[in-house]
CSV table of C-alpha atoms in Angstrom, one decimal:
chain,number,residue,atom,x,y,z
A,232,SER,CA,65.8,214.2,93.6
A,233,ALA,CA,65.0,217.2,95.8
A,234,LEU,CA,68.3,216.7,97.7
A,235,LYS,CA,70.2,216.3,94.4
A,236,ASP,CA,68.8,219.6,93.1
A,237,HIS,CA,69.6,221.3,96.4
A,238,LEU,CA,73.3,220.2,96.2
A,239,LEU,CA,73.7,221.3,92.6
A,240,ASN,CA,71.7,224.5,92.5
A,241,HIS,CA,71.8,225.9,96.0
A,242,LYS,CA,75.1,224.6,97.5
A,243,LYS,CA,76.8,224.7,94.1
A,244,TRP,CA,78.4,221.3,94.3
A,245,THR,CA,80.0,220.1,91.1
A,246,GLN,CA,78.3,217.4,89.1
A,247,ASP,CA,81.3,215.0,89.9
A,248,ALA,CA,80.8,215.6,93.7
A,249,VAL,CA,77.0,214.9,93.4
A,250,ASP,CA,77.6,211.8,91.3
A,251,SER,CA,80.1,210.6,93.9
A,252,ILE,CA,77.8,210.8,96.9
A,253,ASN,CA,74.9,209.5,94.8
A,254,GLY,CA,76.9,206.4,93.9
A,255,ALA,CA,78.2,205.9,97.5
A,256,SER,CA,74.7,206.2,99.0
A,257,ASP,CA,73.3,203.9,96.4
A,258,LYS,CA,75.7,201.2,97.5
A,259,ILE,CA,74.7,201.6,101.2
A,260,VAL,CA,70.9,201.5,100.5
A,261,ALA,CA,71.4,198.5,98.2
A,262,TRP,CA,72.7,196.5,101.3
A,263,LEU,CA,69.5,197.3,103.3
A,264,GLU,CA,66.6,194.9,103.6
A,265,HIS,CA,63.6,196.0,101.6
A,266,PRO,CA,61.1,197.7,104.0
A,267,VAL,CA,58.2,195.5,102.8
A,268,ALA,CA,59.9,192.4,104.3
A,269,SER,CA,58.0,191.1,107.3
A,270,ARG,CA,61.0,191.0,109.6
A,271,PHE,CA,64.7,192.1,109.5
A,272,GLN,CA,67.5,193.3,111.7
A,273,THR,CA,70.2,194.8,109.4
A,274,ARG,CA,73.6,196.0,110.8
A,275,GLY,CA,76.2,198.0,108.9
A,276,LEU,CA,79.2,200.3,109.3
A,277,VAL,CA,80.2,203.1,107.0
A,278,VAL,CA,83.8,204.3,107.3
A,279,GLY,CA,85.0,207.7,106.0
A,280,TYR,CA,87.9,210.0,106.6
A,281,VAL,CA,87.6,212.8,109.0
A,282,GLN,CA,85.7,215.7,107.4
A,283,SER,CA,85.1,213.6,104.3
A,284,GLY,CA,81.3,214.2,104.0
A,285,LYS,CA,79.9,211.5,106.3
A,286,THR,CA,76.9,213.7,107.2
A,287,ALA,CA,76.2,214.4,103.5
A,288,ASN,CA,76.4,210.6,102.9
A,289,PHE,CA,73.9,209.7,105.6
A,290,THR,CA,71.6,212.5,104.5
A,291,ALA,CA,71.5,211.0,101.0
A,292,VAL,CA,71.0,207.5,102.5
A,293,ILE,CA,68.0,208.8,104.6
A,294,ALA,CA,66.5,210.5,101.6
A,295,LYS,CA,66.7,207.3,99.5
A,296,ALA,CA,65.6,205.0,102.3
A,297,ALA,CA,62.5,207.3,102.9
A,298,ASP,CA,61.6,207.0,99.2
A,299,ALA,CA,62.0,203.2,99.4
A,300,GLY,CA,59.6,203.0,102.3
A,301,TYR,CA,61.4,203.4,105.6
A,302,ARG,CA,59.3,205.4,108.0
A,303,VAL,CA,61.2,206.2,111.2
A,304,PHE,CA,64.7,207.7,111.2
A,305,ILE,CA,66.7,208.1,114.4
A,306,VAL,CA,70.0,209.9,114.1
A,307,LEU,CA,72.3,209.5,117.1
A,308,SER,CA,74.4,212.6,116.8
A,309,GLY,CA,77.2,212.2,119.3
A,310,THR,CA,77.1,213.3,123.0
A,311,LYS,CA,77.2,217.1,122.7
A,312,VAL,CA,74.3,219.6,122.6
A,313,SER,CA,76.1,221.7,119.9
A,314,LEU,CA,76.7,218.7,117.6
A,315,ARG,CA,73.0,217.6,117.9
A,316,ALA,CA,71.8,221.1,117.1
A,317,GLN,CA,74.2,221.3,114.1
A,318,THR,CA,73.1,218.0,112.7
A,319,GLN,CA,69.4,218.9,113.2
A,320,ARG,CA,69.8,222.2,111.3
A,321,ARG,CA,71.6,220.5,108.5
A,322,LEU,CA,69.0,217.7,108.1
A,323,ASP,CA,66.2,220.4,108.3
A,324,ARG,CA,67.7,222.3,105.4
A,325,GLU,CA,68.6,219.3,103.2
A,326,LEU,CA,65.7,216.9,103.9
A,327,VAL,CA,62.8,218.4,105.8
A,328,GLU,CA,62.5,221.8,104.2
A,329,LEU,CA,62.8,220.4,100.7
A,330,ASN,CA,59.6,218.2,101.3
A,331,ASP,CA,58.1,219.6,104.5
A,332,VAL,CA,54.8,217.8,104.1
A,333,LEU,CA,56.6,214.5,104.1
A,334,TRP,CA,58.4,214.9,107.4
A,335,TYR,CA,57.6,215.2,111.1
A,336,THR,CA,60.5,216.3,113.3
A,337,PRO,CA,59.8,216.3,117.1
A,338,THR,CA,63.4,217.3,117.8
A,339,ARG,CA,63.5,220.4,115.7
A,340,ILE,CA,63.7,222.8,118.6
A,341,ASN,CA,65.0,220.7,121.5
A,342,ASP,CA,66.1,217.1,122.2
A,343,PHE,CA,63.4,214.5,122.3
A,344,ASN,CA,60.6,215.2,124.8
A,345,LEU,CA,57.4,214.2,122.9
A,346,LYS,CA,54.4,213.0,124.9
A,347,ASP,CA,51.7,212.8,122.2
A,348,ASN,CA,50.2,209.6,121.0
A,349,PRO,CA,52.8,207.8,118.9
A,350,ASN,CA,50.2,206.0,116.8
A,351,TYR,CA,49.2,209.2,115.1
A,352,PHE,CA,52.8,209.8,113.9
A,353,LEU,CA,53.8,206.3,113.1
A,354,ASP,CA,50.6,205.2,111.3
A,355,PRO,CA,51.9,203.3,108.3
A,356,ASP,CA,49.1,204.5,106.1
A,357,LYS,CA,50.4,208.0,106.3
A,358,ASP,CA,52.9,209.4,103.7
A,359,SER,CA,55.0,211.2,106.3
A,360,HIS,CA,58.2,210.1,107.9
A,361,VAL,CA,59.4,210.7,111.5
A,362,LEU,CA,62.9,212.1,111.9
A,363,CYS,CA,64.5,212.3,115.4
A,364,VAL,CA,67.9,213.7,116.0
A,365,VAL,CA,69.0,212.9,119.5
A,366,LYS,CA,72.1,212.9,121.7
A,367,LYS,CA,73.6,209.7,123.1
A,368,ASN,CA,72.3,210.6,126.5
A,369,SER,CA,70.6,208.0,128.7
A,370,PRO,CA,67.5,210.0,129.9
A,371,ILE,CA,66.8,211.3,126.4
A,372,LEU,CA,67.1,207.9,124.8
A,373,LYS,CA,64.9,206.5,127.5
A,374,ARG,CA,62.2,209.1,126.7
A,375,LEU,CA,62.4,208.2,123.1
A,376,ILE,CA,62.2,204.4,123.9
A,377,THR,CA,59.2,205.0,126.2
A,378,TRP,CA,57.4,207.0,123.6
A,379,LEU,CA,57.9,204.4,120.9
A,380,SER,CA,57.0,201.6,123.3
A,381,ASN,CA,53.6,203.2,123.7
A,382,ALA,CA,52.7,202.6,120.1
A,383,SER,CA,50.4,199.8,119.0
A,384,PRO,CA,52.3,196.6,118.3
A,385,GLU,CA,50.5,196.3,115.0
A,386,ILE,CA,51.7,199.7,114.0
A,387,LEU,CA,55.3,199.0,115.1
A,388,LYS,CA,55.2,195.8,113.1
A,389,ARG,CA,54.5,197.7,109.9
A,390,CYS,CA,56.9,200.6,110.6
A,391,PRO,CA,60.5,200.1,109.3
A,392,PHE,CA,63.1,201.9,111.5
A,393,MET,CA,66.5,203.2,110.5
A,394,ILE,CA,69.1,204.2,113.1
A,395,ILE,CA,72.0,206.3,112.0
A,396,ASP,CA,74.8,206.2,114.6
A,397,ASP,CA,77.1,209.2,113.9
A,398,GLU,CA,80.5,208.7,115.4
A,399,ALA,CA,79.6,205.1,116.2
A,400,ASP,CA,82.8,204.5,118.2
A,401,GLU,CA,81.7,207.2,120.7
A,402,ALA,CA,79.5,205.9,123.6
A,403,SER,CA,77.8,203.2,121.6
A,404,ILE,CA,80.4,200.6,122.2
A,405,ASN,CA,79.9,198.2,125.1
A,406,THR,CA,83.0,198.7,127.3
A,407,ALA,CA,81.6,196.9,130.3
A,408,ALA,CA,83.8,194.0,131.5
A,409,ASN,CA,82.3,190.6,130.8
A,410,GLN,CA,83.7,187.1,131.2
A,411,ALA,CA,83.9,185.3,127.9
A,412,GLN,CA,81.8,182.3,129.1
A,413,GLY,CA,79.7,184.3,131.6
A,414,ASP,CA,76.0,183.7,132.3
A,415,PRO,CA,74.0,185.5,129.6
A,416,GLU,CA,71.5,186.6,132.3
A,417,THR,CA,74.3,188.6,134.1
A,418,TYR,CA,75.8,190.0,130.9
A,419,ARG,CA,76.5,193.7,131.5
A,420,ARG,CA,76.2,196.6,129.1
A,421,THR,CA,77.2,200.2,129.4
A,422,VAL,CA,74.1,202.4,129.6
A,423,ILE,CA,74.2,203.9,126.1
A,424,ASN,CA,74.9,200.6,124.6
A,425,GLN,CA,71.9,199.1,126.5
A,426,ARG,CA,69.6,201.9,125.3
A,427,LEU,CA,70.8,201.3,121.7
A,428,ILE,CA,69.9,197.6,122.1
A,429,GLU,CA,66.5,198.5,123.5
A,430,LEU,CA,65.8,200.8,120.5
A,431,LEU,CA,66.7,198.1,118.0
A,432,ARG,CA,64.4,195.6,119.8
A,433,LEU,CA,61.3,197.9,119.5
A,434,SER,CA,60.6,197.1,115.9
A,435,PRO,CA,60.8,193.7,114.1
A,436,LYS,CA,62.0,195.8,111.1
A,437,ALA,CA,65.1,197.8,112.0
A,438,ALA,CA,68.3,198.8,110.3
A,439,TYR,CA,71.3,200.1,112.1
A,440,ILE,CA,74.1,202.0,110.2
A,441,GLY,CA,77.1,203.2,112.1
A,442,TYR,CA,79.3,206.0,110.7
A,443,THR,CA,82.8,206.6,111.9
A,444,ALA,CA,86.3,207.7,110.8
A,445,THR,CA,87.9,205.5,113.5
A,446,PRO,CA,86.5,202.1,112.8
A,447,PHE,CA,88.7,199.7,114.9
A,448,ALA,CA,86.5,199.4,117.9
A,449,SER,CA,83.3,199.2,115.8
A,450,VAL,CA,84.7,196.5,113.6
A,451,LEU,CA,86.2,194.3,116.3
A,452,VAL,CA,83.3,194.1,118.8
A,453,ASP,CA,80.4,191.7,118.6
């Protein structure tokens, strides 16, 4: 509701525009597994035209998923420093600053480099949510994975994750050559794709939603 008021009264969106994004984000959230489920691995893809409001859409999805009980939100914001910073500023304005006591954002100033005890931030008995906006960069994703891996397994088991992959066709796709009937033990992945798989394996309760305007690779791959 805070985001809805912000769009109407601060950004001066029309009621029709707000109703449209409200309905579209409702449909996406409705496809998610409920965060109280003991185990799930949800996968989804959202397709929109270029400059059609994809960021506004996933901002609304994050807001609604947070209200529903998702706790950790990781936004993969392309490969460029400028795009990561732009996405961070927008989510700060439209999510964090509207309910600042409910959000912890370790990437607010720079890309992820947190070394504090993750159990404190991920504790499922807290009301706050963790929001990380990171580039698709291997060392940065590795730091994030290492930090999350240091959390207690009991806490991770009760902490639903959501990964928003902005421009999901860029870097996330596994483009490594593999034989169709090759040995699974020797299956090769590109480095960003491997990091993404590692992120999704961290929690027994994880939802992945890709966003793209060029869906062909994302639709056709496994």
